[in-house]
Amino acid sequence: AAWGYFQLAAAPGTTARFDQTLVVPIVVSGLKPGYQVRYTEKVATVVAEAPRNGAGLKPDQVQAVLDVADITDTGPHNVKLTIVSPDIALKSISPGSVNVTLDRLEEHIVPVSVDYVGDRRGIVVESAQVNPQRTTIRGPASELAKVNAVRVEIPIPSKPEQFDSMIHPTPTGAHGDEVSNVQVSPNLVRVRAKFISTTGHGNTK
């Protein structure tokens, strides 16, 4: 938040009061445990009338509050913005209300799937192992509902070899696209695989 600007508002000859403009962050109150609220508007512009000979307001003295305590249903809501401040003559606030989305926070246990990326000609997977085999995904219920699988990708080598690496598992949707706003724990899993030639013979490294 930062100081805005000052502008004379009184008619000529009357300079006892002036308009003070502040840009303040929008905060949320009344959010119940186990829930998350999302909104795109992050700051509000507040115009208030202040005495010319007074000290004026500071941004940390003014709060633009979204009170969600009375909201019981998940989904989109339009919430009126309330100004909390000591003794100000409020002239305007922008925006007057904010669109918010209330969601429940959940967690699911999901097995880790392996995707092989690259040209498989001449190479087959003899064995593959993921440790741990399951991950915990956490996030808003609406986002978790989009998760079709948690995947790790292994590049297919051009010749027989053994693969052993720590890989970040990715939550993906039905079409393989990553689902955002979802946390995966642990964030790294150990993936080991043995690739051999299609004839079943070949030296490994």
Coordinates of N, CA and C in Angstrom, one line a residue:
A1 N 0.8 -1.2 0.0 CA 0.0 0.0 0.0 C 0.9 1.2 0.0
A2 N 0.4 2.3 -0.5 CA 1.2 3.5 -0.6 C 0.3 4.7 -0.4
W3 N 0.9 5.8 -0.1 CA 0.2 7.1 -0.1 C -0.4 7.4 -1.5
G4 N -1.6 7.9 -1.5 CA -2.1 8.3 -2.8 C -1.7 9.8 -3.1
Y5 N -2.7 10.5 -3.4 CA -2.4 12.0 -3.7 C -3.4 12.8 -2.9
F6 N -3.1 14.1 -2.8 CA -4.0 15.1 -2.2 C -4.6 16.0 -3.3
Q7 N -5.9 16.3 -3.1 CA -6.5 17.2 -4.1 C -7.5 18.1 -3.3
L8 N -7.4 19.4 -3.6 CA -8.3 20.4 -3.0 C -9.7 20.1 -3.4
A9 N -10.6 20.0 -2.5 CA -12.0 19.7 -2.8 C -13.0 20.8 -2.4
A10 N -12.6 21.7 -1.6 CA -13.5 22.7 -1.2 C -13.7 23.8 -2.2
A11 N -14.7 24.6 -2.1 CA -15.0 25.7 -3.1 C -14.0 26.8 -2.8
P12 N -13.8 27.7 -3.7 CA -12.8 28.8 -3.5 C -13.2 29.6 -2.2
G13 N -12.2 29.8 -1.4 CA -12.4 30.6 -0.2 C -12.6 29.7 1.0
T14 N -12.9 28.4 0.8 CA -13.1 27.5 1.9 C -12.1 26.4 1.8
T15 N -11.1 26.5 2.7 CA -10.0 25.5 2.6 C -9.8 24.7 3.9
A16 N -10.9 24.6 4.6 CA -10.8 23.9 5.9 C -10.6 22.4 5.8
R17 N -11.1 21.8 4.7 CA -11.1 20.4 4.5 C -10.5 20.1 3.2
F18 N -10.0 18.8 3.0 CA -9.5 18.4 1.7 C -9.8 16.9 1.5
D19 N -9.7 16.5 0.3 CA -9.9 15.0 0.0 C -8.6 14.3 0.1
Q20 N -8.6 13.2 0.8 CA -7.3 12.4 0.8 C -7.6 11.1 0.2
T21 N -6.7 10.7 -0.7 CA -6.9 9.4 -1.4 C -5.8 8.4 -1.0
L22 N -6.2 7.2 -0.6 CA -5.3 6.2 -0.2 C -5.6 4.9 -1.0
V23 N -4.5 4.2 -1.3 CA -4.6 2.9 -1.9 C -4.2 1.9 -0.9
V24 N -5.1 1.0 -0.5 CA -4.9 0.1 0.6 C -5.2 -1.4 0.1
P25 N -4.5 -2.3 0.8 CA -4.7 -3.7 0.4 C -6.1 -4.2 0.9
I26 N -6.7 -5.1 0.1 CA -8.0 -5.8 0.5 C -7.6 -7.0 1.3
V27 N -8.2 -7.1 2.5 CA -8.0 -8.3 3.3 C -9.3 -9.0 3.6
V28 N -9.2 -10.3 4.0 CA -10.4 -11.1 4.3 C -10.5 -11.3 5.8
S29 N -11.8 -11.3 6.3 CA -12.0 -11.6 7.7 C -13.1 -12.7 7.7
G30 N -13.2 -13.4 8.8 CA -14.2 -14.4 9.0 C -14.1 -15.7 8.2
L31 N -12.9 -16.0 7.6 CA -12.8 -17.2 6.9 C -12.7 -18.4 7.8
K32 N -13.5 -19.4 7.6 CA -13.6 -20.6 8.5 C -12.4 -21.5 8.2
P33 N -11.9 -22.2 9.3 CA -10.8 -23.1 9.1 C -11.2 -24.2 8.1
G34 N -10.2 -24.6 7.2 CA -10.5 -25.6 6.2 C -11.1 -25.1 5.0
Y35 N -11.1 -23.7 4.8 CA -11.6 -23.1 3.6 C -10.6 -22.2 3.0
Q36 N -10.8 -21.9 1.7 CA -9.9 -20.9 1.0 C -10.8 -20.0 0.2
V37 N -10.4 -18.7 0.2 CA -11.2 -17.7 -0.6 C -10.2 -17.1 -1.7
R38 N -10.7 -17.1 -2.9 CA -9.9 -16.5 -4.0 C -10.6 -15.3 -4.6
Y39 N -9.8 -14.3 -4.9 CA -10.3 -13.1 -5.5 C -9.2 -12.4 -6.3
T40 N -9.5 -11.7 -7.4 CA -8.5 -11.1 -8.2 C -8.2 -9.6 -7.8
E41 N -9.2 -8.9 -7.2 CA -8.9 -7.5 -6.8 C -8.1 -7.6 -5.5
K42 N -7.0 -6.9 -5.5 CA -6.1 -7.0 -4.4 C -5.9 -5.7 -3.6
V43 N -6.3 -4.5 -4.2 CA -6.2 -3.2 -3.6 C -7.5 -2.4 -3.8
A44 N -7.8 -1.5 -2.9 CA -8.9 -0.6 -3.0 C -8.5 0.8 -2.9
T45 N -9.2 1.7 -3.7 CA -8.9 3.1 -3.6 C -9.9 3.8 -2.8
V46 N -9.5 4.4 -1.7 CA -10.4 5.1 -0.7 C -10.2 6.6 -0.8
V47 N -11.3 7.3 -0.9 CA -11.3 8.8 -0.8 C -12.1 9.2 0.4
A48 N -11.4 9.9 1.3 CA -12.0 10.4 2.5 C -11.8 11.9 2.7
E49 N -12.7 12.5 3.5 CA -12.5 14.0 3.8 C -11.8 14.1 5.1
A50 N -10.7 14.9 5.1 CA -9.9 15.0 6.3 C -9.7 16.5 6.6
P51 N -9.5 16.9 7.9 CA -9.3 18.3 8.2 C -8.0 18.8 7.6
R52 N -8.0 20.1 7.1 CA -6.9 20.7 6.5 C -5.7 20.8 7.5
N53 N -6.1 21.1 8.8 CA -5.0 21.3 9.8 C -4.7 20.0 10.6
G54 N -5.3 18.9 10.2 CA -5.1 17.6 10.9 C -3.8 16.9 10.3
A55 N -3.5 15.8 11.0 CA -2.3 15.0 10.6 C -2.6 14.2 9.3
G56 N -3.9 14.0 9.0 CA -4.2 13.1 7.8 C -4.1 11.7 8.2
L57 N -4.6 10.8 7.3 CA -4.6 9.4 7.5 C -3.4 8.7 6.9
K58 N -2.9 7.6 7.5 CA -1.9 6.8 6.9 C -2.5 5.5 6.4
P59 N -1.9 4.9 5.4 CA -2.5 3.7 4.8 C -2.7 2.6 5.8
D60 N -1.8 2.5 6.8 CA -1.9 1.4 7.8 C -3.0 1.7 8.8
Q61 N -3.7 2.9 8.7 CA -4.8 3.1 9.6 C -6.2 2.8 9.0
V62 N -6.1 2.4 7.7 CA -7.3 2.1 6.9 C -7.3 0.6 6.4
Q63 N -8.4 -0.1 6.6 CA -8.5 -1.4 6.1 C -9.7 -1.6 5.2
A64 N -9.5 -2.2 4.1 CA -10.6 -2.6 3.2 C -10.8 -4.0 3.4
V65 N -12.0 -4.4 3.9 CA -12.2 -5.7 4.5 C -13.4 -6.4 3.7
L66 N -13.1 -7.7 3.3 CA -14.1 -8.6 2.8 C -14.5 -9.5 3.9
D67 N -15.7 -9.4 4.4 CA -16.2 -10.2 5.5 C -16.9 -11.4 4.9
V68 N -16.4 -12.6 5.1 CA -17.0 -13.8 4.5 C -17.6 -14.7 5.6
A69 N -17.7 -14.2 6.8 CA -18.1 -15.0 8.0 C -19.5 -15.6 7.7
D70 N -20.4 -14.9 7.0 CA -21.8 -15.4 6.9 C -22.0 -16.2 5.6
I71 N -20.9 -16.4 4.8 CA -21.0 -17.2 3.6 C -20.9 -18.7 4.0
T72 N -21.9 -19.5 3.7 CA -21.8 -20.9 4.0 C -21.7 -21.8 2.8
D73 N -22.0 -21.3 1.6 CA -22.0 -22.1 0.4 C -20.7 -21.9 -0.3
T74 N -20.1 -23.0 -0.8 CA -18.9 -22.8 -1.7 C -19.3 -22.3 -3.0
G75 N -18.3 -21.8 -3.8 CA -18.6 -21.2 -5.1 C -18.5 -19.7 -5.1
P76 N -18.9 -19.1 -6.2 CA -18.7 -17.7 -6.4 C -19.7 -16.8 -5.6
H77 N -19.3 -15.7 -5.1 CA -20.1 -14.8 -4.3 C -19.6 -13.4 -4.6
N78 N -20.5 -12.4 -4.5 CA -20.2 -11.0 -4.6 C -20.3 -10.4 -3.2
V79 N -19.1 -9.9 -2.7 CA -19.1 -9.4 -1.3 C -18.8 -7.9 -1.3
K80 N -19.6 -7.2 -0.5 CA -19.4 -5.8 -0.3 C -18.1 -5.5 0.4
L81 N -17.4 -4.5 0.0 CA -16.2 -4.1 0.6 C -16.5 -3.1 1.8
T82 N -15.9 -3.4 2.9 CA -16.2 -2.5 4.1 C -14.9 -1.8 4.5
I83 N -15.0 -0.5 4.9 CA -13.8 0.2 5.3 C -13.8 0.3 6.8
V84 N -12.7 -0.2 7.4 CA -12.5 -0.1 8.8 C -11.4 0.9 9.1
S85 N -11.8 2.0 9.8 CA -10.8 3.1 10.0 C -11.3 4.0 11.1
P86 N -10.5 4.6 11.9 CA -10.9 5.5 13.0 C -11.4 6.8 12.4
D87 N -12.6 7.2 12.6 CA -13.1 8.5 12.4 C -12.8 9.1 11.1
I88 N -13.2 8.6 10.0 CA -13.0 9.2 8.7 C -14.4 9.5 8.1
A89 N -14.5 10.5 7.3 CA -15.7 10.8 6.6 C -15.5 10.2 5.2
L90 N -15.9 9.0 5.0 CA -15.7 8.3 3.7 C -16.5 8.9 2.6
K91 N -15.8 9.2 1.5 CA -16.5 9.8 0.3 C -16.7 8.8 -0.8
S92 N -15.8 7.9 -1.0 CA -15.9 6.9 -2.0 C -14.9 5.7 -1.8
I93 N -15.3 4.6 -2.3 CA -14.4 3.4 -2.3 C -14.5 2.7 -3.6
S94 N -13.4 2.3 -4.2 CA -13.5 1.6 -5.4 C -12.5 0.4 -5.4
P95 N -13.0 -0.8 -5.7 CA -14.3 -1.2 -6.0 C -15.2 -1.2 -4.8
G96 N -16.5 -1.2 -5.0 CA -17.5 -1.2 -3.9 C -17.8 -2.6 -3.5
S97 N -17.6 -3.6 -4.3 CA -17.7 -5.0 -4.0 C -16.7 -5.8 -4.8
V98 N -16.5 -7.0 -4.4 CA -15.5 -7.9 -5.0 C -16.1 -9.3 -5.2
N99 N -15.8 -9.9 -6.4 CA -16.2 -11.2 -6.6 C -15.2 -12.2 -6.0
V100 N -15.7 -13.1 -5.1 CA -14.8 -14.0 -4.5 C -15.3 -15.4 -4.7
T101 N -14.4 -16.4 -4.6 CA -14.8 -17.8 -4.8 C -14.4 -18.5 -3.5
L102 N -15.4 -19.1 -2.8 CA -15.1 -19.8 -1.6 C -15.0 -21.3 -1.9
D103 N -13.9 -21.9 -1.4 CA -13.7 -23.4 -1.7 C -13.3 -24.1 -0.4
R104 N -13.6 -25.4 -0.3 CA -13.1 -26.2 0.8 C -11.8 -26.7 0.4
L105 N -10.9 -26.8 1.5 CA -9.6 -27.4 1.3 C -9.6 -28.9 1.6
E106 N -9.1 -29.7 0.8 CA -9.2 -31.1 1.0 C -7.8 -31.7 0.7
E107 N -7.7 -33.0 1.0 CA -6.5 -33.8 0.6 C -6.9 -35.2 0.2
H108 N -6.2 -35.7 -0.9 CA -6.5 -37.1 -1.4 C -5.1 -37.8 -1.5
I109 N -5.2 -39.1 -1.4 CA -4.0 -39.9 -1.6 C -4.1 -40.6 -3.0
V110 N -3.1 -40.4 -3.8 CA -3.2 -40.8 -5.2 C -1.9 -41.6 -5.6
P111 N -2.1 -42.7 -6.3 CA -0.9 -43.4 -6.8 C -0.2 -42.6 -7.8
V112 N 1.1 -42.9 -7.9 CA 2.0 -42.2 -8.9 C 2.0 -43.1 -10.2
S113 N 1.7 -42.5 -11.3 CA 1.8 -43.2 -12.6 C 3.1 -42.8 -13.3
V114 N 3.6 -43.7 -14.2 CA 4.8 -43.4 -14.9 C 4.4 -43.2 -16.4
D115 N 4.9 -42.1 -17.0 CA 4.8 -41.9 -18.4 C 6.2 -42.0 -19.1
Y116 N 6.3 -42.7 -20.2 CA 7.5 -42.8 -20.9 C 7.5 -41.9 -22.1
V117 N 8.5 -41.0 -22.2 CA 8.5 -40.0 -23.3 C 9.7 -40.3 -24.2
G118 N 9.4 -40.3 -25.5 CA 10.4 -40.5 -26.5 C 10.1 -41.7 -27.5
D119 N 11.1 -42.0 -28.3 CA 11.0 -43.0 -29.3 C 11.2 -44.4 -28.7
R120 N 10.3 -45.3 -28.8 CA 10.4 -46.6 -28.2 C 11.0 -47.7 -29.1
R121 N 11.3 -47.3 -30.3 CA 11.8 -48.3 -31.3 C 13.2 -48.9 -30.8
G122 N 13.2 -50.2 -30.7 CA 14.4 -50.9 -30.3 C 14.6 -51.0 -28.8
I123 N 13.7 -50.3 -28.0 CA 13.9 -50.3 -26.5 C 12.6 -50.6 -25.9
V124 N 12.6 -51.5 -24.8 CA 11.5 -51.8 -24.0 C 11.8 -51.6 -22.5
V125 N 10.8 -51.5 -21.7 CA 11.0 -51.3 -20.3 C 10.9 -52.7 -19.6
E126 N 12.0 -53.1 -19.1 CA 12.0 -54.4 -18.4 C 11.3 -54.3 -17.0
S127 N 11.7 -53.2 -16.3 CA 11.1 -53.0 -15.0 C 11.1 -51.5 -14.6
A128 N 10.2 -51.1 -13.7 CA 10.1 -49.7 -13.3 C 9.6 -49.7 -11.8
Q129 N 10.1 -48.8 -11.1 CA 9.8 -48.7 -9.7 C 9.7 -47.2 -9.2
V130 N 8.7 -46.9 -8.5 CA 8.5 -45.5 -8.0 C 8.5 -45.6 -6.4
N131 N 9.2 -44.8 -5.8 CA 9.2 -44.8 -4.3 C 9.2 -43.3 -3.8
P132 N 8.1 -43.0 -3.0 CA 7.0 -43.8 -2.6 C 6.0 -44.0 -3.8
Q133 N 5.2 -45.0 -3.7 CA 4.2 -45.3 -4.8 C 3.0 -44.4 -4.8
R134 N 2.8 -43.7 -3.6 CA 1.6 -42.9 -3.5 C 2.0 -41.5 -3.0
T135 N 1.2 -40.5 -3.4 CA 1.5 -39.1 -3.0 C 0.2 -38.5 -2.4
T136 N 0.3 -37.5 -1.6 CA -0.8 -36.8 -1.1 C -1.0 -35.5 -1.8
I137 N -2.2 -35.2 -2.4 CA -2.4 -33.9 -3.0 C -3.4 -33.1 -2.2
R138 N -3.1 -31.8 -2.1 CA -3.9 -30.9 -1.2 C -4.2 -29.7 -2.0
G139 N -5.4 -29.2 -1.7 CA -5.8 -27.9 -2.4 C -7.3 -27.7 -2.4
P140 N -7.8 -26.7 -3.1 CA -9.3 -26.5 -3.1 C -10.0 -27.7 -3.7
A141 N -11.2 -28.0 -3.2 CA -11.9 -29.2 -3.7 C -12.2 -29.1 -5.2
S142 N -12.5 -27.9 -5.7 CA -12.8 -27.7 -7.1 C -11.6 -28.1 -8.0
E143 N -10.4 -27.8 -7.5 CA -9.1 -28.1 -8.2 C -8.8 -29.6 -8.1
L144 N -9.0 -30.2 -6.9 CA -8.7 -31.6 -6.8 C -9.6 -32.5 -7.6
A145 N -10.8 -32.0 -7.8 CA -11.8 -32.7 -8.7 C -11.3 -32.8 -10.1
K146 N -10.4 -31.9 -10.5 CA -9.9 -32.0 -11.9 C -8.7 -33.0 -12.1
V147 N -8.1 -33.4 -11.0 CA -7.0 -34.3 -11.0 C -7.4 -35.7 -11.4
N148 N -6.8 -36.1 -12.6 CA -7.1 -37.5 -13.1 C -6.0 -38.4 -12.6
A149 N -4.7 -37.9 -12.4 CA -3.6 -38.7 -12.0 C -2.5 -37.9 -11.6
V150 N -1.5 -38.5 -10.8 CA -0.3 -37.8 -10.5 C 0.8 -38.6 -11.3
R151 N 1.6 -37.9 -12.1 CA 2.5 -38.6 -13.1 C 3.9 -38.1 -12.9
V152 N 4.8 -39.0 -13.3 CA 6.2 -38.7 -13.4 C 6.6 -39.1 -14.9
E153 N 7.5 -38.4 -15.5 CA 7.9 -38.6 -16.9 C 9.3 -39.2 -16.9
I154 N 9.5 -40.3 -17.6 CA 10.8 -40.9 -17.8 C 11.2 -40.8 -19.3
P155 N 12.3 -40.2 -19.6 CA 12.8 -40.2 -21.0 C 13.2 -41.6 -21.5
I156 N 12.8 -42.0 -22.6 CA 13.3 -43.3 -23.2 C 14.7 -43.2 -23.8
P157 N 15.6 -43.9 -23.3 CA 17.0 -43.8 -23.9 C 17.1 -44.4 -25.3
S158 N 18.2 -44.0 -25.9 CA 18.4 -44.5 -27.3 C 19.1 -45.9 -27.3
K159 N 19.5 -46.3 -26.1 CA 20.2 -47.7 -26.0 C 19.8 -48.2 -24.6
P160 N 20.0 -49.5 -24.4 CA 19.7 -50.1 -23.1 C 20.5 -49.5 -22.0
E161 N 19.8 -49.2 -20.9 CA 20.5 -48.6 -19.7 C 19.6 -48.6 -18.5
Q162 N 20.1 -48.2 -17.4 CA 19.3 -48.1 -16.2 C 19.1 -46.7 -15.8
F163 N 17.9 -46.4 -15.4 CA 17.5 -45.0 -15.0 C 17.3 -44.9 -13.5
D164 N 17.8 -43.9 -12.9 CA 17.6 -43.7 -11.4 C 17.7 -42.2 -11.1
S165 N 16.6 -41.6 -10.8 CA 16.5 -40.2 -10.6 C 15.4 -39.8 -9.7
M166 N 15.5 -38.6 -9.0 CA 14.5 -38.0 -8.3 C 13.7 -37.1 -9.2
I167 N 12.4 -37.3 -9.2 CA 11.5 -36.5 -10.2 C 10.3 -35.9 -9.4
H168 N 10.0 -34.7 -9.9 CA 8.8 -34.0 -9.3 C 7.5 -34.6 -9.9
P169 N 6.7 -35.1 -9.1 CA 5.4 -35.7 -9.6 C 4.4 -34.5 -9.9
T170 N 3.7 -34.6 -11.0 CA 2.8 -33.6 -11.5 C 1.3 -34.0 -11.5
P171 N 0.4 -33.2 -10.8 CA -1.0 -33.6 -10.9 C -1.5 -33.2 -12.3
T172 N -2.2 -34.1 -12.9 CA -2.6 -33.8 -14.3 C -4.1 -34.1 -14.4
G173 N -4.7 -33.4 -15.4 CA -6.2 -33.6 -15.7 C -6.3 -34.7 -16.7
A174 N -7.6 -34.9 -17.2 CA -7.9 -36.0 -18.1 C -7.2 -36.0 -19.4
H175 N -6.7 -34.8 -19.8 CA -6.0 -34.6 -21.1 C -4.5 -34.5 -20.9
G176 N -4.0 -34.7 -19.7 CA -2.6 -34.7 -19.4 C -2.1 -33.3 -19.1
D177 N -2.9 -32.3 -19.0 CA -2.5 -30.9 -18.7 C -2.3 -30.8 -17.1
E178 N -1.4 -30.0 -16.7 CA -1.1 -29.9 -15.3 C -2.3 -29.1 -14.6
V179 N -2.7 -29.6 -13.4 CA -3.7 -28.9 -12.6 C -3.0 -28.0 -11.7
S180 N -3.3 -26.7 -11.8 CA -2.6 -25.7 -10.9 C -3.3 -25.6 -9.5
N181 N -2.6 -24.9 -8.6 CA -3.2 -24.6 -7.3 C -3.4 -25.9 -6.5
V182 N -2.6 -27.0 -6.8 CA -2.6 -28.2 -6.1 C -1.2 -28.5 -5.6
Q183 N -1.1 -28.8 -4.3 CA 0.2 -29.2 -3.7 C 0.4 -30.7 -3.7
V184 N 1.6 -31.2 -4.0 CA 1.9 -32.6 -4.0 C 2.9 -32.9 -2.9
S185 N 2.7 -33.9 -2.1 CA 3.6 -34.3 -1.1 C 3.8 -35.8 -1.1
P186 N 5.1 -36.2 -1.1 CA 6.3 -35.4 -1.2 C 6.4 -34.8 -2.6
N187 N 7.3 -33.8 -2.7 CA 7.4 -33.1 -4.0 C 8.5 -33.7 -4.9
L188 N 9.1 -34.7 -4.4 CA 10.1 -35.5 -5.2 C 9.9 -37.0 -4.9
V189 N 9.9 -37.8 -5.9 CA 9.9 -39.3 -5.7 C 11.1 -39.9 -6.5
R190 N 11.5 -41.0 -6.0 CA 12.6 -41.7 -6.7 C 12.1 -42.7 -7.7
V191 N 12.6 -42.5 -8.9 CA 12.1 -43.3 -10.0 C 13.3 -44.1 -10.6
R192 N 13.1 -45.5 -10.6 CA 14.1 -46.3 -11.2 C 13.5 -47.2 -12.3
A193 N 14.2 -47.4 -13.4 CA 13.7 -48.2 -14.5 C 14.9 -48.8 -15.2
K194 N 14.6 -50.0 -15.8 CA 15.6 -50.7 -16.6 C 15.1 -50.9 -18.0
F195 N 15.9 -50.3 -18.9 CA 15.5 -50.4 -20.3 C 16.4 -51.4 -21.0
I196 N 15.8 -52.3 -21.8 CA 16.6 -53.3 -22.6 C 16.2 -53.2 -24.0
S197 N 17.0 -53.9 -24.9 CA 16.7 -53.9 -26.3 C 15.5 -54.8 -26.6
T198 N 14.8 -54.6 -27.7 CA 13.6 -55.4 -28.0 C 13.8 -56.9 -28.1
T199 N 15.1 -57.3 -28.3 CA 15.4 -58.7 -28.4 C 15.6 -59.3 -27.0
G200 N 15.6 -58.5 -26.0 CA 15.7 -59.0 -24.6 C 17.2 -59.1 -24.2
H201 N 18.1 -58.8 -25.2 CA 19.5 -58.9 -24.9 C 20.1 -57.5 -25.0
G202 N 21.3 -57.3 -24.5 CA 22.0 -56.0 -24.6 C 22.6 -55.7 -23.3
N203 N 23.7 -55.1 -23.3 CA 24.4 -54.7 -22.1 C 23.7 -53.5 -21.4
T204 N 23.6 -53.5 -20.1 CA 23.1 -52.4 -19.4 C 24.3 -51.7 -18.7
K205 N 24.0 -50.5 -18.4 CA 25.1 -49.7 -17.7 C 24.6 -49.5 -16.3

